[in-house]
């Protein structure tokens, strides 16, 4: 109806009576199929959350490639007769999509012509949320799922943008058929086997002193029962033991004690704090920067007969942590874990171990000169 109009920017269809849509008795009942497809400039269609959709049979490609339509609430739709939803949001720009209360149980296979067909090559939800243009949160609470032959598979959510899907059944319980998608395997474009939707929902671990160096990576789930389920999953992935497993040989120099609190990575290590923590898609691409442990202070050889260290720049064994650093540098090091400034601070701080070694070495070099000075003074007195 409105498809393929790149100049269309907004519509207000809030008060449309759509109760008759889908009542025309034909094998190929388009209903809402391709209604707004490829309207790349469309930003709003009004409040269509309570459209009467009791007779709607197809929503195939309804919002495909609506790149600027970022928010949709369709929670009031009656989808009990919906058979085809393939590609409904494929390539869309939705960032917040509300499909609460949807009934997917009558989805059928369909063919390339949009006919519902038992032998159709496409499942009812085929690529329904594929290739989204933005990171998105999709809520599908209080829903019913189709049977196994028309079921959702992980590639119906395929894409390169991070997404969070919150979905549960009418009792608020987990839907095993959906949560199983987190562990479902499929063949990626490069021919490798991929588990879940792991080309975008990924935990990344980098070195704090060289943030371009990745030391670990771990795929994250994308389907959750609720926000608590999401929180628990993230905590399990930033637990110290899991991080140690992910970072391999870097664990030998990792400052585990300084970087963790109560067994989890400190929030201050998260490199890009979410602009809005309520937007859950910001939480499934976390990047944490890990610090290296400070080397132990070198122990100088014993110096029998030495009296006081007064007047010596650095006596052997006395170069403490931060020796040779300015007060500003010490202050910067103390705030190394504070937000986005961490990258800049870490790259400019001197390495504490080098300063300690230099200080001790400098002290050893000064000893012969100090001793020579004492001999000269005694001769002068005579």
CSV table of C-alpha atoms in Angstrom, one decimal:
chain,number,residue,atom,x,y,z
A,1,UNK,CA,0.0,0.0,0.0
A,2,UNK,CA,2.8,2.5,1.0
A,3,UNK,CA,5.7,0.4,-0.2
A,4,UNK,CA,8.8,1.7,-2.1
A,5,UNK,CA,8.3,5.4,-1.3
A,6,UNK,CA,11.7,6.8,-0.3
A,7,UNK,CA,10.2,10.3,0.2
A,8,UNK,CA,7.5,9.2,2.7
A,9,UNK,CA,8.6,10.4,6.1
A,10,UNK,CA,5.6,10.1,8.4
A,11,UNK,CA,2.1,8.7,8.7
A,12,UNK,CA,-0.6,8.8,11.4
A,13,UNK,CA,-2.7,5.7,11.1
A,14,UNK,CA,-3.6,5.7,14.8
A,15,UNK,CA,-7.4,5.6,14.2
A,16,UNK,CA,-7.7,3.3,11.2
A,17,UNK,CA,-10.4,0.6,11.4
A,18,UNK,CA,-8.6,-2.4,10.1
A,19,UNK,CA,-11.1,-5.0,11.3
A,20,UNK,CA,-12.0,-6.1,7.8
A,21,UNK,CA,-8.4,-6.7,6.7
A,22,UNK,CA,-8.0,-10.4,5.9
A,23,UNK,CA,-11.7,-11.2,5.5
A,24,UNK,CA,-11.4,-11.4,1.7
A,25,UNK,CA,-11.7,-15.2,1.0
A,26,UNK,CA,-8.8,-15.9,-1.4
A,27,UNK,CA,-5.9,-18.3,-1.4
A,28,UNK,CA,-3.4,-15.4,-1.6
A,29,UNK,CA,-4.6,-13.1,1.1
A,30,UNK,CA,-1.9,-10.4,1.4
A,31,UNK,CA,-3.4,-8.7,4.5
A,32,UNK,CA,-0.6,-6.4,5.6
A,33,UNK,CA,2.2,-8.0,3.5
A,34,UNK,CA,4.8,-5.4,2.2
A,35,UNK,CA,2.6,-2.5,3.4
A,36,UNK,CA,5.6,-0.2,4.3
A,37,UNK,CA,8.4,-2.2,2.7
A,38,UNK,CA,11.4,-0.1,1.6
A,39,UNK,CA,10.1,3.2,3.0
A,40,UNK,CA,13.6,4.1,4.0
A,41,UNK,CA,12.8,7.6,5.3
A,42,UNK,CA,9.6,6.7,7.3
A,43,UNK,CA,10.0,7.6,11.0
A,44,UNK,CA,6.5,7.2,12.3
A,45,UNK,CA,3.2,5.5,11.5
A,46,UNK,CA,1.3,6.7,14.6
A,47,UNK,CA,0.0,4.5,17.4
A,48,UNK,CA,-1.0,1.3,15.7
A,49,UNK,CA,-0.6,-0.8,18.9
A,50,UNK,CA,-4.3,-1.6,19.1
A,51,UNK,CA,-5.2,-2.1,15.4
A,52,UNK,CA,-7.9,-4.8,15.0
A,53,UNK,CA,-5.9,-7.6,13.4
A,54,UNK,CA,-8.2,-10.5,14.3
A,55,UNK,CA,-8.5,-11.6,10.6
A,56,UNK,CA,-5.0,-10.8,9.5
A,57,UNK,CA,-3.3,-13.7,7.7
A,58,UNK,CA,0.0,-12.3,6.5
A,59,UNK,CA,2.5,-9.6,7.7
A,60,UNK,CA,5.2,-10.8,5.3
A,61,UNK,CA,7.9,-8.1,4.8
A,62,UNK,CA,5.5,-5.5,6.3
A,63,UNK,CA,8.3,-3.3,7.8
A,64,UNK,CA,11.3,-4.6,5.8
A,65,UNK,CA,14.0,-1.9,5.2
A,66,UNK,CA,12.2,0.8,7.2
A,67,UNK,CA,15.6,2.0,8.4
A,68,UNK,CA,14.4,5.0,10.3
A,69,UNK,CA,11.4,3.5,12.1
A,70,UNK,CA,13.1,2.9,15.4
A,71,UNK,CA,10.2,2.2,17.8
A,72,UNK,CA,7.1,0.0,17.3
A,73,UNK,CA,4.6,-1.2,19.8
A,74,UNK,CA,2.4,-4.0,18.4
A,75,UNK,CA,1.5,-5.6,21.7
A,76,UNK,CA,-2.3,-5.2,21.3
A,77,UNK,CA,-2.5,-7.1,18.0
A,78,UNK,CA,-4.6,-10.2,17.9
A,79,UNK,CA,-2.5,-12.6,15.8
A,80,UNK,CA,-4.5,-15.8,16.4
A,81,UNK,CA,-5.0,-16.2,12.6
A,82,UNK,CA,-1.5,-15.1,11.5
A,83,UNK,CA,0.0,-17.6,9.2
A,84,UNK,CA,2.9,-15.8,7.5
A,85,UNK,CA,5.4,-13.4,9.2
A,86,UNK,CA,8.5,-14.1,7.2
A,87,UNK,CA,10.8,-11.2,6.8
A,88,UNK,CA,8.4,-8.9,8.7
A,89,UNK,CA,11.2,-6.8,10.2
A,90,UNK,CA,14.1,-7.9,7.9
A,91,UNK,CA,16.6,-5.0,7.5
A,92,UNK,CA,14.4,-2.7,9.7
A,93,UNK,CA,15.7,0.0,12.0
A,94,UNK,CA,13.7,-0.9,15.1
A,95,UNK,CA,15.6,-0.4,18.3
A,96,UNK,CA,12.6,-1.1,20.6
A,97,UNK,CA,10.1,-3.6,19.4
A,98,UNK,CA,7.1,-4.8,21.5
A,99,UNK,CA,5.4,-8.0,20.5
A,100,UNK,CA,4.1,-8.9,23.9
A,101,UNK,CA,1.0,-11.2,23.9
A,102,UNK,CA,1.5,-12.4,20.3
A,103,UNK,CA,0.1,-15.8,19.3
A,104,UNK,CA,2.6,-17.4,16.9
A,105,UNK,CA,1.0,-20.8,17.2
A,106,UNK,CA,-0.8,-20.8,13.7
A,107,UNK,CA,2.3,-19.9,11.6
A,108,UNK,CA,2.5,-22.1,8.5
A,109,UNK,CA,5.0,-22.8,5.8
A,110,UNK,CA,4.7,-20.6,2.8
A,111,UNK,CA,6.1,-20.4,-0.7
A,112,UNK,CA,7.8,-17.7,-2.7
A,113,UNK,CA,4.5,-16.4,-4.0
A,114,UNK,CA,3.2,-15.7,-0.5
A,115,UNK,CA,0.8,-18.7,-0.4
A,116,UNK,CA,0.4,-20.7,2.7
A,117,UNK,CA,1.6,-24.2,1.7
A,118,UNK,CA,2.4,-27.3,3.6
A,119,UNK,CA,5.3,-28.0,1.3
A,120,UNK,CA,6.3,-24.3,1.1
A,121,UNK,CA,10.1,-23.8,1.3
A,122,UNK,CA,9.8,-21.1,4.0
A,123,UNK,CA,8.7,-21.4,7.6
A,124,UNK,CA,6.2,-18.9,9.0
A,125,UNK,CA,8.7,-16.8,10.9
A,126,UNK,CA,11.5,-17.2,8.2
A,127,UNK,CA,14.1,-14.4,8.8
A,128,UNK,CA,11.5,-12.4,10.7
A,129,UNK,CA,14.1,-10.4,12.5
A,130,UNK,CA,17.1,-10.9,10.2
A,131,UNK,CA,19.7,-8.2,9.4
A,132,UNK,CA,18.3,-5.5,11.7
A,133,UNK,CA,20.0,-2.1,11.0
A,134,UNK,CA,20.4,-1.2,14.7
A,135,UNK,CA,21.0,-2.9,18.0
A,136,UNK,CA,17.6,-3.8,19.4
A,137,UNK,CA,15.6,-5.0,22.3
A,138,UNK,CA,12.7,-7.3,21.3
A,139,UNK,CA,10.1,-8.1,24.0
A,140,UNK,CA,8.0,-11.2,23.3
A,141,UNK,CA,6.5,-11.8,26.7
A,142,UNK,CA,3.2,-13.8,27.2
A,143,UNK,CA,3.5,-15.5,23.8
A,144,UNK,CA,2.6,-18.8,22.2
A,145,UNK,CA,5.0,-20.5,19.8
A,146,UNK,CA,4.3,-22.4,16.6
A,147,UNK,CA,4.9,-26.2,16.2
A,148,UNK,CA,8.3,-27.7,15.5
A,149,UNK,CA,8.0,-27.7,11.7
A,150,UNK,CA,7.3,-23.9,11.6
A,151,UNK,CA,9.4,-23.0,14.7
A,152,UNK,CA,11.8,-20.2,15.1
A,153,UNK,CA,15.5,-21.0,14.4
A,154,UNK,CA,18.5,-18.9,15.2
A,155,UNK,CA,18.9,-17.6,11.7
A,156,UNK,CA,15.5,-15.9,12.0
A,157,UNK,CA,17.5,-13.4,14.2
A,158,UNK,CA,20.7,-13.4,12.1
A,159,UNK,CA,22.6,-10.2,11.8
A,160,UNK,CA,25.6,-8.2,12.8
A,161,UNK,CA,23.9,-5.9,15.3
A,162,UNK,CA,23.6,-6.9,19.0
A,163,UNK,CA,20.1,-7.8,20.1
A,164,UNK,CA,18.3,-8.9,23.3
A,165,UNK,CA,15.2,-10.9,23.1
A,166,UNK,CA,13.1,-11.1,26.3
A,167,UNK,CA,10.5,-13.9,25.8
A,168,UNK,CA,8.3,-16.0,28.1
A,169,UNK,CA,5.0,-17.9,28.1
A,170,UNK,CA,1.7,-17.1,29.5
A,171,UNK,CA,2.8,-17.9,33.0
A,172,UNK,CA,6.1,-15.9,32.7
A,173,UNK,CA,8.1,-19.1,32.4
A,174,UNK,CA,11.0,-19.8,30.1
A,175,UNK,CA,10.2,-21.0,26.6
A,176,UNK,CA,12.7,-23.9,26.0
A,177,UNK,CA,12.2,-23.8,22.3
A,178,UNK,CA,13.4,-20.2,22.2
A,179,UNK,CA,16.1,-20.2,24.8
A,180,UNK,CA,17.5,-23.2,23.0
A,181,UNK,CA,18.5,-20.9,20.2
A,182,UNK,CA,21.3,-19.7,22.3
A,183,UNK,CA,23.1,-23.0,21.8
A,184,UNK,CA,21.7,-23.9,18.4
A,185,UNK,CA,24.5,-24.5,15.8
A,186,UNK,CA,24.3,-23.4,12.2
A,187,UNK,CA,26.7,-22.8,9.2
A,188,UNK,CA,28.1,-19.3,9.0
A,189,UNK,CA,28.9,-17.4,5.8
A,190,UNK,CA,32.6,-18.5,6.1
A,191,UNK,CA,31.5,-22.2,6.3
A,192,UNK,CA,32.4,-22.5,10.0
A,193,UNK,CA,29.9,-23.8,12.5
A,194,UNK,CA,28.5,-21.0,14.6
A,195,UNK,CA,26.8,-21.6,18.0
A,196,UNK,CA,23.9,-19.2,18.7
A,197,UNK,CA,24.0,-15.6,17.5
A,198,UNK,CA,27.6,-15.1,18.2
A,199,UNK,CA,28.6,-12.7,15.5
A,200,UNK,CA,27.4,-9.7,17.5
A,201,UNK,CA,26.6,-10.6,21.1
A,202,UNK,CA,30.2,-10.9,22.3
A,203,UNK,CA,32.1,-10.2,25.5
A,204,UNK,CA,35.6,-8.8,24.6
A,205,UNK,CA,38.6,-8.5,26.9
A,206,UNK,CA,41.5,-6.2,26.1
A,207,UNK,CA,44.7,-5.1,27.8
A,208,UNK,CA,44.4,-1.8,29.7
A,209,UNK,CA,47.9,-0.7,28.7
A,210,UNK,CA,47.3,-1.5,25.0
A,211,UNK,CA,43.6,-1.5,24.3
A,212,UNK,CA,44.1,-2.6,20.7
A,213,UNK,CA,45.3,-5.9,22.0
A,214,UNK,CA,42.5,-8.4,22.5
A,215,UNK,CA,43.3,-11.0,25.1
A,216,UNK,CA,40.0,-12.9,25.2
A,217,UNK,CA,36.5,-13.2,23.7
A,218,UNK,CA,33.4,-15.0,24.6
A,219,UNK,CA,30.0,-15.3,22.9
A,220,UNK,CA,26.9,-14.2,24.9
A,221,UNK,CA,23.3,-15.4,24.8
A,222,UNK,CA,20.7,-13.3,23.1
A,223,UNK,CA,17.4,-14.9,24.3
A,224,UNK,CA,16.4,-14.4,27.9
A,225,UNK,CA,13.4,-15.0,30.1
A,226,UNK,CA,13.6,-11.6,31.7
A,227,UNK,CA,16.0,-8.9,32.8
A,228,UNK,CA,17.1,-10.9,35.8
A,229,UNK,CA,18.0,-13.8,33.5
A,230,UNK,CA,20.1,-11.4,31.4
A,231,UNK,CA,21.9,-10.0,34.6
A,232,UNK,CA,22.7,-13.5,35.8
A,233,UNK,CA,24.1,-14.5,32.5
A,234,UNK,CA,26.4,-11.5,32.3
A,235,UNK,CA,27.6,-12.0,35.8
A,236,UNK,CA,28.5,-15.6,35.0
A,237,UNK,CA,30.5,-14.4,32.0
A,238,UNK,CA,32.5,-11.7,33.9
A,239,UNK,CA,33.2,-14.0,36.9
A,240,UNK,CA,36.9,-14.2,37.6
A,241,UNK,CA,37.2,-17.9,36.8
A,242,UNK,CA,35.5,-17.5,33.5
A,243,UNK,CA,37.6,-14.5,32.6
A,244,UNK,CA,40.8,-16.5,33.5
A,245,UNK,CA,39.7,-19.3,31.2
A,246,UNK,CA,39.0,-16.8,28.3
A,247,UNK,CA,42.3,-14.9,28.5
A,248,UNK,CA,44.7,-17.9,28.4
A,249,UNK,CA,48.3,-17.1,28.9
A,250,UNK,CA,47.5,-13.4,29.8
A,251,UNK,CA,46.2,-14.8,33.1
A,252,UNK,CA,49.8,-15.2,34.2
A,253,UNK,CA,50.3,-11.5,34.4
A,254,UNK,CA,46.6,-10.4,35.0
A,255,UNK,CA,46.0,-8.3,38.1
A,256,UNK,CA,43.1,-10.5,39.2
A,257,UNK,CA,42.9,-9.1,42.7
A,258,UNK,CA,42.9,-5.5,41.5
A,259,UNK,CA,40.4,-6.0,38.7
A,260,UNK,CA,37.8,-8.0,40.5
A,261,UNK,CA,35.3,-7.4,43.4
A,262,UNK,CA,33.2,-10.1,44.9
A,263,UNK,CA,34.5,-12.5,42.3
A,264,UNK,CA,33.3,-10.3,39.3
A,265,UNK,CA,35.1,-7.8,37.0
A,266,UNK,CA,34.7,-4.3,38.4
A,267,UNK,CA,32.2,-2.2,36.6
A,268,UNK,CA,34.8,0.5,36.2
A,269,UNK,CA,36.7,-1.7,33.8
A,270,UNK,CA,33.9,-1.6,31.3
A,271,UNK,CA,35.3,0.4,28.5
A,272,UNK,CA,32.1,1.9,27.0
A,273,UNK,CA,29.5,2.5,29.7
A,274,UNK,CA,26.0,2.3,28.3
A,275,UNK,CA,24.5,5.6,27.3
A,276,UNK,CA,21.2,4.4,28.8
A,277,UNK,CA,21.5,1.4,31.0
A,278,UNK,CA,17.8,0.7,30.6
A,279,UNK,CA,18.6,-0.1,26.9
A,280,UNK,CA,19.6,-3.7,27.4
A,281,UNK,CA,21.2,-4.1,24.0
A,282,UNK,CA,24.1,-2.0,25.3
A,283,UNK,CA,24.9,-4.8,27.8
A,284,UNK,CA,25.5,-7.6,25.4
A,285,UNK,CA,28.6,-6.2,23.7
A,286,UNK,CA,30.7,-5.3,26.7
A,287,UNK,CA,34.4,-4.6,26.4
A,288,UNK,CA,36.4,-4.8,29.6
A,289,UNK,CA,40.1,-3.7,29.9
A,290,UNK,CA,42.3,-5.8,32.1
A,291,UNK,CA,45.3,-4.6,34.0
A,292,UNK,CA,48.6,-6.3,34.5
A,293,UNK,CA,49.8,-7.0,38.0
A,294,UNK,CA,52.6,-4.8,39.3
A,295,UNK,CA,56.0,-6.6,39.4
A,296,UNK,CA,57.4,-7.3,42.9
A,297,UNK,CA,59.9,-4.6,44.2
A,298,UNK,CA,63.5,-5.9,43.5
A,299,UNK,CA,65.5,-6.8,46.6
A,300,UNK,CA,69.0,-5.1,46.6
A,301,UNK,CA,72.1,-6.9,48.0
A,302,UNK,CA,72.8,-6.5,51.7
A,303,UNK,CA,75.1,-3.5,52.5
A,304,UNK,CA,76.9,-4.2,55.8
A,305,UNK,CA,78.2,-1.2,57.6
A,306,UNK,CA,75.9,1.3,55.9
A,307,UNK,CA,74.6,3.9,58.3
A,308,UNK,CA,71.9,6.2,57.4
A,309,UNK,CA,70.4,6.6,53.9
A,310,UNK,CA,70.0,10.4,54.3
A,311,UNK,CA,71.2,12.3,51.4
A,312,UNK,CA,71.1,9.4,48.9
A,313,UNK,CA,68.7,9.8,46.0
A,314,UNK,CA,67.5,6.2,46.2
A,315,UNK,CA,69.1,3.7,48.6
A,316,UNK,CA,69.2,0.1,47.5
A,317,UNK,CA,66.0,-1.8,48.3
A,318,UNK,CA,64.1,1.4,49.1
A,319,UNK,CA,62.6,2.3,45.8
A,320,UNK,CA,59.0,1.9,46.5
A,321,UNK,CA,56.0,1.4,44.2
A,322,UNK,CA,55.8,4.6,42.1
A,323,UNK,CA,59.4,5.7,42.7
A,324,UNK,CA,60.3,8.4,40.4
A,325,UNK,CA,56.7,9.3,39.5
A,326,UNK,CA,55.3,12.8,39.9
A,327,UNK,CA,52.5,13.3,42.3
A,328,UNK,CA,50.2,13.9,39.3
A,329,UNK,CA,51.2,10.6,37.8
A,330,UNK,CA,50.6,8.8,41.1
A,331,UNK,CA,47.2,10.4,41.2
A,332,UNK,CA,46.5,9.3,37.7
A,333,UNK,CA,47.5,5.8,38.5
A,334,UNK,CA,45.1,5.7,41.4
A,335,UNK,CA,42.3,6.7,39.0
A,336,UNK,CA,43.2,4.3,36.3
A,337,UNK,CA,39.9,2.5,36.5
A,338,UNK,CA,37.7,5.6,36.2
A,339,UNK,CA,35.5,5.4,33.2
A,340,UNK,CA,36.5,6.5,29.7
A,341,UNK,CA,39.7,8.3,30.8
A,342,UNK,CA,41.3,4.9,31.5
A,343,UNK,CA,42.7,4.5,28.0
A,344,UNK,CA,44.5,7.8,28.0
A,345,UNK,CA,45.9,7.4,31.5
A,346,UNK,CA,47.1,3.9,31.0
A,347,UNK,CA,49.1,4.7,27.9
A,348,UNK,CA,50.9,7.6,29.5
A,349,UNK,CA,51.9,6.2,32.9
A,350,UNK,CA,55.5,5.0,33.3
A,351,UNK,CA,55.8,1.3,34.0
A,352,UNK,CA,56.2,1.0,37.8
A,353,UNK,CA,58.6,-1.9,37.6
A,354,UNK,CA,61.1,0.0,35.3
A,355,UNK,CA,61.1,2.9,37.7
A,356,UNK,CA,61.9,0.7,40.7
A,357,UNK,CA,64.7,-1.1,38.8
A,358,UNK,CA,66.2,2.2,37.6
A,359,UNK,CA,66.1,3.7,41.1
A,360,UNK,CA,67.8,0.7,42.7
A,361,UNK,CA,70.5,0.7,40.0
A,362,UNK,CA,71.1,4.4,40.3
A,363,UNK,CA,71.6,4.0,44.1
A,364,UNK,CA,74.2,1.3,43.5
A,365,UNK,CA,76.1,3.4,41.1
A,366,UNK,CA,76.3,6.3,43.6
A,367,UNK,CA,77.9,4.2,46.4
A,368,UNK,CA,81.6,4.5,45.1
A,369,UNK,CA,81.2,8.2,44.7
A,370,UNK,CA,79.9,8.7,48.2
A,371,UNK,CA,82.8,6.6,49.6
A,372,UNK,CA,85.4,8.6,47.6
A,373,UNK,CA,84.0,11.8,48.9
A,374,UNK,CA,84.5,10.6,52.5
A,375,UNK,CA,88.2,9.8,51.8
A,376,UNK,CA,88.9,13.2,50.2
A,377,UNK,CA,87.3,15.0,53.2
A,378,UNK,CA,89.5,13.2,55.7
A,379,UNK,CA,92.7,14.0,53.7
A,380,UNK,CA,91.7,17.7,53.7
A,381,UNK,CA,91.3,17.7,57.4
A,382,UNK,CA,94.9,16.5,57.9
